[in-house]
């Protein structure tokens, strides 16, 4: 799927607006979800593949289809006014890149590859 096709699909799903700020990421599971996976013998990675974008004044995150190429199911949608903190940083030992978003009730951690850092930085700067 090309970048233009992805942006058109993202616009139709209200994942991004005319700015086209959308990037692929890995949505981290919570500690409780990881523990449940281990207990039941599932060996999934750090989380599920997804896309993050900016739609008007909201941060939107969608999970991908099985092949990891198209956004399919909305994971969360948070208005800028409820975000208390957000940050792009290097992870443990500088091995990964993270975008963290906090609200009063929720905490979201998203991992992304280095080549997507410029787009994630734009998304982070768009959060007011």
Short mmCIF file of N, CA and C in Angstrom, two decimals:
data_model
loop_
_atom_site.label_atom_id
_atom_site.label_comp_id
_atom_site.label_asym_id
_atom_site.label_seq_id
_atom_site.Cartn_x
_atom_site.Cartn_y
_atom_site.Cartn_z
N UNK A 1 0.85 -1.17 0.00
CA UNK A 1 0.00 0.00 0.00
C UNK A 1 0.89 1.23 0.00
N UNK A 2 0.68 2.11 -0.95
CA UNK A 2 1.47 3.32 -1.06
C UNK A 2 1.10 4.36 -0.02
N UNK A 3 1.95 5.34 0.14
CA UNK A 3 1.72 6.38 1.14
C UNK A 3 0.45 7.18 0.84
N UNK A 4 0.20 7.50 -0.44
CA UNK A 4 -1.01 8.23 -0.80
C UNK A 4 -2.27 7.42 -0.51
N UNK A 5 -2.22 6.10 -0.81
CA UNK A 5 -3.36 5.23 -0.53
C UNK A 5 -3.62 5.17 0.97
N UNK A 6 -2.55 5.09 1.76
CA UNK A 6 -2.69 5.04 3.21
C UNK A 6 -3.32 6.32 3.74
N UNK A 7 -2.89 7.46 3.24
CA UNK A 7 -3.44 8.73 3.70
C UNK A 7 -4.91 8.85 3.32
N UNK A 8 -5.29 8.41 2.12
CA UNK A 8 -6.70 8.45 1.71
C UNK A 8 -7.55 7.55 2.61
N UNK A 9 -7.05 6.33 2.91
CA UNK A 9 -7.77 5.42 3.80
C UNK A 9 -7.86 6.03 5.20
N UNK A 10 -6.78 6.61 5.68
CA UNK A 10 -6.76 7.23 7.01
C UNK A 10 -7.75 8.38 7.09
N UNK A 11 -7.87 9.17 6.03
CA UNK A 11 -8.83 10.27 6.03
C UNK A 11 -10.26 9.74 6.08
N UNK A 12 -10.53 8.65 5.36
CA UNK A 12 -11.88 8.09 5.37
C UNK A 12 -12.24 7.50 6.73
N UNK A 13 -11.24 7.01 7.48
CA UNK A 13 -11.48 6.46 8.82
C UNK A 13 -11.39 7.52 9.92
N UNK A 14 -11.16 8.78 9.54
CA UNK A 14 -10.95 9.88 10.47
C UNK A 14 -9.75 9.61 11.38
N UNK A 15 -8.71 9.02 10.80
CA UNK A 15 -7.44 8.80 11.49
C UNK A 15 -6.52 9.99 11.30
N UNK A 16 -6.67 10.70 10.18
CA UNK A 16 -5.90 11.93 9.97
C UNK A 16 -6.76 12.91 9.19
N UNK A 17 -6.36 14.17 9.23
CA UNK A 17 -7.08 15.21 8.51
C UNK A 17 -6.26 15.67 7.31
N UNK A 18 -6.50 16.89 6.84
CA UNK A 18 -5.81 17.37 5.63
C UNK A 18 -4.31 17.52 5.82
N UNK A 19 -3.81 17.55 7.06
CA UNK A 19 -2.36 17.64 7.30
C UNK A 19 -1.64 16.34 6.96
N UNK A 20 -2.35 15.22 6.96
CA UNK A 20 -1.75 13.94 6.59
C UNK A 20 -0.76 13.39 7.61
N UNK A 21 -0.94 13.74 8.89
CA UNK A 21 -0.04 13.26 9.93
C UNK A 21 -0.48 11.88 10.40
N UNK A 22 0.12 10.85 9.83
CA UNK A 22 -0.18 9.47 10.20
C UNK A 22 1.10 8.66 10.08
N UNK A 23 1.33 7.75 11.04
CA UNK A 23 2.56 6.95 11.03
C UNK A 23 2.27 5.58 11.63
N UNK A 24 3.03 4.60 11.18
CA UNK A 24 2.91 3.24 11.69
C UNK A 24 3.66 3.13 13.01
N UNK A 25 3.13 2.33 13.94
CA UNK A 25 3.76 2.17 15.25
C UNK A 25 3.37 0.82 15.84
N UNK A 26 3.89 0.52 17.01
CA UNK A 26 3.49 -0.66 17.79
C UNK A 26 2.85 -0.14 19.06
N UNK A 27 1.61 -0.55 19.31
CA UNK A 27 0.87 -0.12 20.50
C UNK A 27 1.24 -1.07 21.62
N UNK A 28 1.88 -0.57 22.67
CA UNK A 28 2.36 -1.42 23.76
C UNK A 28 1.19 -1.93 24.59
N UNK A 29 1.29 -3.18 25.01
CA UNK A 29 0.31 -3.76 25.92
C UNK A 29 0.60 -3.28 27.34
N UNK A 30 -0.41 -3.27 28.18
CA UNK A 30 -0.21 -2.95 29.59
C UNK A 30 0.47 -4.11 30.28
N UNK A 31 1.00 -3.88 31.45
CA UNK A 31 1.65 -4.94 32.22
C UNK A 31 0.71 -6.10 32.52
N UNK A 32 -0.55 -5.80 32.85
CA UNK A 32 -1.52 -6.86 33.16
C UNK A 32 -1.80 -7.71 31.92
N UNK A 33 -1.89 -7.09 30.76
CA UNK A 33 -2.16 -7.83 29.53
C UNK A 33 -0.98 -8.72 29.17
N UNK A 34 0.25 -8.22 29.36
CA UNK A 34 1.43 -9.04 29.09
C UNK A 34 1.48 -10.24 30.03
N UNK A 35 1.15 -10.02 31.32
CA UNK A 35 1.15 -11.12 32.30
C UNK A 35 0.12 -12.17 31.93
N UNK A 36 -1.06 -11.74 31.49
CA UNK A 36 -2.10 -12.69 31.09
C UNK A 36 -1.66 -13.50 29.88
N UNK A 37 -0.99 -12.88 28.92
CA UNK A 37 -0.48 -13.60 27.76
C UNK A 37 0.52 -14.67 28.16
N UNK A 38 1.39 -14.35 29.10
CA UNK A 38 2.39 -15.32 29.55
C UNK A 38 1.71 -16.47 30.28
N UNK A 39 0.73 -16.15 31.13
CA UNK A 39 0.03 -17.20 31.89
C UNK A 39 -0.67 -18.18 30.96
N UNK A 40 -1.25 -17.71 29.89
CA UNK A 40 -1.99 -18.57 28.99
C UNK A 40 -1.14 -19.10 27.84
N UNK A 41 0.16 -18.90 27.92
CA UNK A 41 1.07 -19.51 26.96
C UNK A 41 1.18 -18.81 25.63
N UNK A 42 0.63 -17.63 25.51
CA UNK A 42 0.76 -16.89 24.26
C UNK A 42 2.05 -16.10 24.30
N UNK A 43 2.81 -16.16 23.25
CA UNK A 43 4.09 -15.45 23.24
C UNK A 43 4.05 -14.33 22.21
N UNK A 44 3.24 -13.34 22.46
CA UNK A 44 3.17 -12.20 21.57
C UNK A 44 4.27 -11.22 21.92
N UNK A 45 4.54 -10.31 21.03
CA UNK A 45 5.59 -9.33 21.25
C UNK A 45 5.18 -8.25 22.22
N UNK A 46 5.76 -7.09 22.04
CA UNK A 46 5.53 -5.97 22.96
C UNK A 46 4.12 -5.40 22.83
N UNK A 47 3.45 -5.65 21.74
CA UNK A 47 2.13 -5.09 21.54
C UNK A 47 1.59 -5.46 20.18
N UNK A 48 0.65 -4.67 19.72
CA UNK A 48 0.05 -4.92 18.41
C UNK A 48 0.41 -3.79 17.45
N UNK A 49 0.50 -4.13 16.18
CA UNK A 49 0.81 -3.12 15.16
C UNK A 49 -0.35 -2.15 15.03
N UNK A 50 -0.02 -0.91 14.74
CA UNK A 50 -1.07 0.08 14.61
C UNK A 50 -0.60 1.31 13.86
N UNK A 51 -1.50 2.26 13.76
CA UNK A 51 -1.22 3.56 13.15
C UNK A 51 -1.67 4.64 14.11
N UNK A 52 -0.89 5.70 14.19
CA UNK A 52 -1.27 6.86 15.00
C UNK A 52 -1.36 8.07 14.08
N UNK A 53 -2.33 8.93 14.38
CA UNK A 53 -2.51 10.11 13.56
C UNK A 53 -3.16 11.23 14.33
N UNK A 54 -3.24 12.39 13.68
CA UNK A 54 -3.89 13.56 14.26
C UNK A 54 -5.11 13.87 13.40
N UNK A 55 -6.30 13.87 14.02
CA UNK A 55 -7.52 14.25 13.33
C UNK A 55 -8.10 15.45 14.07
N UNK A 56 -8.07 16.60 13.42
CA UNK A 56 -8.51 17.88 14.00
C UNK A 56 -7.80 18.11 15.33
N UNK A 57 -8.48 18.03 16.46
CA UNK A 57 -7.83 18.27 17.75
C UNK A 57 -7.81 16.99 18.59
N UNK A 58 -7.58 15.85 17.94
CA UNK A 58 -7.55 14.56 18.63
C UNK A 58 -6.36 13.73 18.18
N UNK A 59 -5.81 12.96 19.12
CA UNK A 59 -4.83 11.93 18.78
C UNK A 59 -5.62 10.65 18.60
N UNK A 60 -5.43 9.99 17.47
CA UNK A 60 -6.20 8.80 17.13
C UNK A 60 -5.25 7.64 16.86
N UNK A 61 -5.60 6.46 17.36
CA UNK A 61 -4.78 5.28 17.13
C UNK A 61 -5.67 4.13 16.67
N UNK A 62 -5.26 3.46 15.61
CA UNK A 62 -5.98 2.32 15.05
C UNK A 62 -5.07 1.10 15.06
N UNK A 63 -5.65 -0.08 15.30
CA UNK A 63 -4.91 -1.33 15.11
C UNK A 63 -4.93 -1.66 13.63
N UNK A 64 -3.99 -2.52 13.20
CA UNK A 64 -3.92 -2.89 11.79
C UNK A 64 -4.60 -4.22 11.54
N UNK A 65 -4.74 -4.55 10.26
CA UNK A 65 -5.25 -5.86 9.88
C UNK A 65 -4.18 -6.91 10.15
N UNK A 66 -4.46 -8.16 9.85
CA UNK A 66 -3.53 -9.25 10.15
C UNK A 66 -2.19 -9.09 9.45
N UNK A 67 -2.19 -8.55 8.25
CA UNK A 67 -0.95 -8.37 7.51
C UNK A 67 -0.18 -7.12 7.97
N UNK A 68 -0.81 -6.27 8.77
CA UNK A 68 -0.14 -5.07 9.28
C UNK A 68 -0.03 -3.94 8.29
N UNK A 69 -0.90 -3.94 7.27
CA UNK A 69 -0.77 -2.93 6.22
C UNK A 69 -1.86 -1.86 6.24
N UNK A 70 -3.03 -2.15 6.80
CA UNK A 70 -4.14 -1.21 6.77
C UNK A 70 -4.72 -1.02 8.17
N UNK A 71 -5.07 0.21 8.53
CA UNK A 71 -5.76 0.43 9.80
C UNK A 71 -7.18 -0.13 9.73
N UNK A 72 -7.60 -0.83 10.78
CA UNK A 72 -8.92 -1.45 10.75
C UNK A 72 -9.79 -1.09 11.95
N UNK A 73 -9.27 -1.22 13.17
CA UNK A 73 -10.08 -1.07 14.37
C UNK A 73 -9.53 0.06 15.23
N UNK A 74 -10.41 0.96 15.64
CA UNK A 74 -9.96 2.08 16.48
C UNK A 74 -9.57 1.59 17.86
N UNK A 75 -8.38 1.96 18.30
CA UNK A 75 -7.89 1.57 19.63
C UNK A 75 -8.16 2.66 20.66
N UNK A 76 -7.85 3.91 20.32
CA UNK A 76 -8.20 5.02 21.20
C UNK A 76 -8.27 6.32 20.41
N UNK A 77 -9.00 7.27 20.99
CA UNK A 77 -9.15 8.61 20.42
C UNK A 77 -9.20 9.57 21.61
N UNK A 78 -8.19 10.44 21.71
CA UNK A 78 -8.07 11.33 22.87
C UNK A 78 -7.99 12.77 22.38
N UNK A 79 -8.84 13.61 22.93
CA UNK A 79 -8.82 15.04 22.60
C UNK A 79 -7.60 15.69 23.25
N UNK A 80 -7.04 16.70 22.59
CA UNK A 80 -5.85 17.38 23.10
C UNK A 80 -6.07 17.94 24.50
N UNK A 81 -7.29 18.39 24.79
CA UNK A 81 -7.55 19.03 26.09
C UNK A 81 -7.41 18.06 27.26
N UNK A 82 -7.50 16.75 27.01
CA UNK A 82 -7.37 15.77 28.09
C UNK A 82 -5.95 15.23 28.25
N UNK A 83 -5.06 15.58 27.34
CA UNK A 83 -3.68 15.09 27.41
C UNK A 83 -2.91 15.94 28.41
N UNK A 84 -2.35 15.27 29.42
CA UNK A 84 -1.59 15.99 30.45
C UNK A 84 -0.10 16.01 30.14
N UNK A 85 0.41 15.00 29.43
CA UNK A 85 1.83 14.95 29.08
C UNK A 85 2.01 14.12 27.82
N UNK A 86 3.00 14.49 27.02
CA UNK A 86 3.36 13.72 25.82
C UNK A 86 4.83 13.94 25.55
N UNK A 87 5.49 12.89 25.06
CA UNK A 87 6.94 12.98 24.88
C UNK A 87 7.42 11.94 23.88
N UNK A 88 8.38 12.33 23.06
CA UNK A 88 9.09 11.40 22.19
C UNK A 88 10.46 11.19 22.81
N UNK A 89 10.83 9.94 23.02
CA UNK A 89 12.12 9.67 23.67
C UNK A 89 12.70 8.36 23.20
N UNK A 90 13.96 8.17 23.51
CA UNK A 90 14.63 6.90 23.27
C UNK A 90 14.29 5.97 24.42
N UNK A 91 14.16 4.68 24.13
CA UNK A 91 13.85 3.71 25.16
C UNK A 91 15.07 3.25 25.92
N UNK A 92 14.93 2.13 26.59
CA UNK A 92 15.99 1.55 27.41
C UNK A 92 17.24 1.31 26.58
N UNK A 93 18.36 1.84 27.02
CA UNK A 93 19.66 1.73 26.35
C UNK A 93 19.65 2.32 24.93
N UNK A 94 18.65 3.13 24.61
CA UNK A 94 18.57 3.75 23.30
C UNK A 94 18.26 2.77 22.18
N UNK A 95 17.67 1.61 22.53
CA UNK A 95 17.42 0.58 21.53
C UNK A 95 16.13 0.79 20.74
N UNK A 96 15.21 1.59 21.26
CA UNK A 96 13.97 1.82 20.54
C UNK A 96 13.53 3.27 20.71
N UNK A 97 12.54 3.65 19.95
CA UNK A 97 11.96 4.99 20.02
C UNK A 97 10.55 4.86 20.59
N UNK A 98 10.17 5.80 21.45
CA UNK A 98 8.87 5.73 22.10
C UNK A 98 8.16 7.07 22.02
N UNK A 99 6.84 7.00 21.86
CA UNK A 99 5.97 8.15 22.03
C UNK A 99 5.06 7.80 23.19
N UNK A 100 5.09 8.60 24.24
CA UNK A 100 4.22 8.36 25.39
C UNK A 100 3.20 9.49 25.47
N UNK A 101 1.96 9.10 25.74
CA UNK A 101 0.86 10.05 25.86
C UNK A 101 0.13 9.72 27.16
N UNK A 102 -0.04 10.73 28.01
CA UNK A 102 -0.70 10.53 29.30
C UNK A 102 -1.94 11.41 29.40
N UNK A 103 -2.99 10.83 29.97
CA UNK A 103 -4.16 11.59 30.38
C UNK A 103 -4.30 11.38 31.88
N UNK A 104 -5.34 11.93 32.48
CA UNK A 104 -5.52 11.72 33.91
C UNK A 104 -5.79 10.25 34.23
N UNK A 105 -6.44 9.53 33.31
CA UNK A 105 -6.82 8.14 33.57
C UNK A 105 -5.96 7.13 32.83
N UNK A 106 -5.46 7.47 31.67
CA UNK A 106 -4.79 6.49 30.81
C UNK A 106 -3.35 6.89 30.50
N UNK A 107 -2.57 5.86 30.13
CA UNK A 107 -1.19 6.06 29.71
C UNK A 107 -0.98 5.19 28.48
N UNK A 108 -0.54 5.78 27.38
CA UNK A 108 -0.31 5.05 26.15
C UNK A 108 1.17 5.13 25.79
N UNK A 109 1.74 3.98 25.44
CA UNK A 109 3.13 3.94 25.01
C UNK A 109 3.16 3.31 23.63
N UNK A 110 3.75 4.03 22.69
CA UNK A 110 3.82 3.59 21.31
C UNK A 110 5.28 3.51 20.89
N UNK A 111 5.66 2.40 20.28
CA UNK A 111 7.02 2.22 19.79
C UNK A 111 7.02 2.45 18.28
N UNK A 112 8.12 2.97 17.75
CA UNK A 112 8.21 3.18 16.32
C UNK A 112 9.66 3.06 15.86
N UNK A 113 9.83 2.82 14.57
CA UNK A 113 11.16 2.69 13.99
C UNK A 113 11.78 4.07 13.77
N UNK A 114 13.09 4.11 13.71
CA UNK A 114 13.81 5.37 13.55
C UNK A 114 13.45 6.13 12.29
N UNK A 115 13.12 5.42 11.21
CA UNK A 115 12.78 6.11 9.96
C UNK A 115 11.45 6.85 10.05
N UNK A 116 10.63 6.52 11.05
CA UNK A 116 9.35 7.21 11.23
C UNK A 116 9.45 8.36 12.24
N UNK A 117 10.63 8.58 12.77
CA UNK A 117 10.82 9.62 13.80
C UNK A 117 10.40 11.02 13.33
N UNK A 118 10.74 11.46 12.11
CA UNK A 118 10.31 12.81 11.69
C UNK A 118 8.78 12.99 11.71
N UNK A 119 8.04 11.98 11.27
CA UNK A 119 6.57 12.08 11.27
C UNK A 119 6.03 12.06 12.71
N UNK A 120 6.60 11.20 13.56
CA UNK A 120 6.17 11.13 14.96
C UNK A 120 6.48 12.46 15.67
N UNK A 121 7.62 13.07 15.34
CA UNK A 121 7.96 14.39 15.91
C UNK A 121 6.92 15.43 15.49
N UNK A 122 6.47 15.38 14.24
CA UNK A 122 5.44 16.32 13.78
C UNK A 122 4.13 16.08 14.53
N UNK A 123 3.78 14.80 14.75
CA UNK A 123 2.57 14.47 15.50
C UNK A 123 2.70 15.00 16.92
N UNK A 124 3.86 14.79 17.54
CA UNK A 124 4.08 15.27 18.91
C UNK A 124 3.98 16.79 18.99
N UNK A 125 4.51 17.50 18.00
CA UNK A 125 4.45 18.96 18.00
C UNK A 125 3.04 19.48 17.74
N UNK A 126 2.23 18.68 17.03
CA UNK A 126 0.86 19.10 16.73
C UNK A 126 -0.04 19.02 17.96
N UNK A 127 0.36 18.21 18.94
CA UNK A 127 -0.43 18.09 20.18
C UNK A 127 -0.21 19.37 20.97
N UNK A 128 -1.27 20.12 21.16
CA UNK A 128 -1.16 21.42 21.85
C UNK A 128 -1.58 21.28 23.28
#
